[in-house]
């Protein structure tokens, strides 16, 4: 687990169970969002990607394709999280500019 926060969330979408307790937490976006929400990216044991948005009074779970997960990382993860995750889960290295 990446941070001190811990809560459980489960949702069935298109007949598949997404469960924060049994999935690997990949990255956490804790930036100061104007509406006070945060997002956490997960990967299930079977390789499915999803993120959970924790807004003030609402929790949403959004399934992602691998490409969408990679874009989420680019936009929300720290540089170190992005470099580590792309190597570990996508088998690619980030190219120097």
Short mmCIF file of C-alpha atoms in Angstrom, two decimals:
data_model
loop_
_atom_site.label_atom_id
_atom_site.label_comp_id
_atom_site.label_asym_id
_atom_site.label_seq_id
_atom_site.Cartn_x
_atom_site.Cartn_y
_atom_site.Cartn_z
CA UNK A 1 0.00 0.00 0.00
CA UNK A 2 1.30 3.42 -0.91
CA UNK A 3 -0.17 5.70 1.71
CA UNK A 4 -1.64 5.78 5.20
CA UNK A 5 -5.26 5.95 4.05
CA UNK A 6 -7.11 2.66 3.88
CA UNK A 7 -10.68 1.97 2.99
CA UNK A 8 -12.40 -0.86 1.14
CA UNK A 9 -14.47 -0.52 -1.96
CA UNK A 10 -16.05 -3.16 -4.17
CA UNK A 11 -18.15 -2.81 -7.28
CA UNK A 12 -19.42 -5.17 -9.96
CA UNK A 13 -19.22 -3.74 -13.48
CA UNK A 14 -20.16 -5.79 -16.55
CA UNK A 15 -20.21 -8.95 -14.44
CA UNK A 16 -16.69 -8.44 -13.05
CA UNK A 17 -15.81 -7.72 -9.43
CA UNK A 18 -13.40 -4.86 -8.79
CA UNK A 19 -12.14 -4.94 -5.21
CA UNK A 20 -9.62 -2.58 -3.62
CA UNK A 21 -8.81 -5.17 -0.92
CA UNK A 22 -7.64 -7.83 -3.38
CA UNK A 23 -6.05 -5.52 -5.97
CA UNK A 24 -2.59 -3.96 -6.00
CA UNK A 25 -2.47 -0.23 -5.35
CA UNK A 26 -0.28 1.20 -8.10
CA UNK A 27 -0.33 4.97 -7.66
CA UNK A 28 -2.10 7.61 -5.65
CA UNK A 29 -2.96 11.10 -6.87
CA UNK A 30 -3.06 13.26 -3.78
CA UNK A 31 -2.69 16.66 -5.39
CA UNK A 32 -4.75 19.47 -3.97
CA UNK A 33 -7.74 19.21 -6.26
CA UNK A 34 -10.16 22.11 -6.16
CA UNK A 35 -13.05 19.88 -5.11
CA UNK A 36 -11.09 17.93 -2.49
CA UNK A 37 -11.06 14.59 -4.30
CA UNK A 38 -8.31 12.04 -4.72
CA UNK A 39 -7.76 9.12 -7.10
CA UNK A 40 -5.99 5.81 -6.64
CA UNK A 41 -4.98 3.50 -9.50
CA UNK A 42 -5.26 -0.26 -8.96
CA UNK A 43 -4.50 -3.45 -10.86
CA UNK A 44 -6.36 -6.68 -10.15
CA UNK A 45 -4.67 -10.06 -9.81
CA UNK A 46 -5.95 -10.89 -13.31
CA UNK A 47 -4.41 -7.73 -14.77
CA UNK A 48 -7.46 -5.47 -15.06
CA UNK A 49 -6.87 -1.76 -14.37
CA UNK A 50 -9.20 0.62 -12.53
CA UNK A 51 -9.10 3.77 -10.49
CA UNK A 52 -11.18 4.88 -7.56
CA UNK A 53 -12.08 8.53 -7.14
CA UNK A 54 -12.85 9.55 -3.60
CA UNK A 55 -14.79 12.79 -3.76
CA UNK A 56 -16.27 14.63 -0.82
CA UNK A 57 -19.38 12.43 -0.44
CA UNK A 58 -19.02 10.06 -3.39
CA UNK A 59 -16.74 7.16 -4.27
CA UNK A 60 -16.58 6.13 -7.92
CA UNK A 61 -14.82 3.16 -9.50
CA UNK A 62 -13.81 3.45 -13.16
CA UNK A 63 -12.42 0.48 -15.13
CA UNK A 64 -9.58 1.30 -17.55
CA UNK A 65 -7.84 -0.31 -20.48
CA UNK A 66 -4.05 -0.70 -20.20
CA UNK A 67 -3.63 2.35 -22.47
CA UNK A 68 -5.97 4.41 -20.32
CA UNK A 69 -4.08 3.33 -17.19
CA UNK A 70 -0.84 4.48 -18.78
CA UNK A 71 -2.41 7.87 -19.62
CA UNK A 72 -3.74 8.11 -16.05
CA UNK A 73 -0.19 7.56 -14.77
CA UNK A 74 1.18 10.28 -17.07
CA UNK A 75 -1.36 12.76 -15.76
CA UNK A 76 -1.55 11.85 -12.07
CA UNK A 77 1.48 9.91 -10.83
CA UNK A 78 4.77 11.31 -9.71
CA UNK A 79 7.68 10.88 -12.12
CA UNK A 80 9.14 8.11 -9.95
CA UNK A 81 5.80 6.26 -9.79
CA UNK A 82 5.43 6.56 -13.56
CA UNK A 83 8.95 5.28 -14.30
CA UNK A 84 8.63 2.35 -11.88
CA UNK A 85 5.12 1.36 -13.04
CA UNK A 86 5.81 1.52 -16.77
CA UNK A 87 8.84 -0.72 -16.30
CA UNK A 88 7.14 -3.18 -13.94
CA UNK A 89 3.71 -3.46 -15.58
CA UNK A 90 4.27 -2.40 -19.18
CA UNK A 91 7.85 -3.56 -19.70
CA UNK A 92 8.93 -0.22 -21.11
CA UNK A 93 11.35 2.45 -20.03
CA UNK A 94 10.77 6.17 -20.16
CA UNK A 95 12.93 7.81 -22.78
CA UNK A 96 15.05 10.83 -21.87
CA UNK A 97 14.07 14.04 -23.63
#
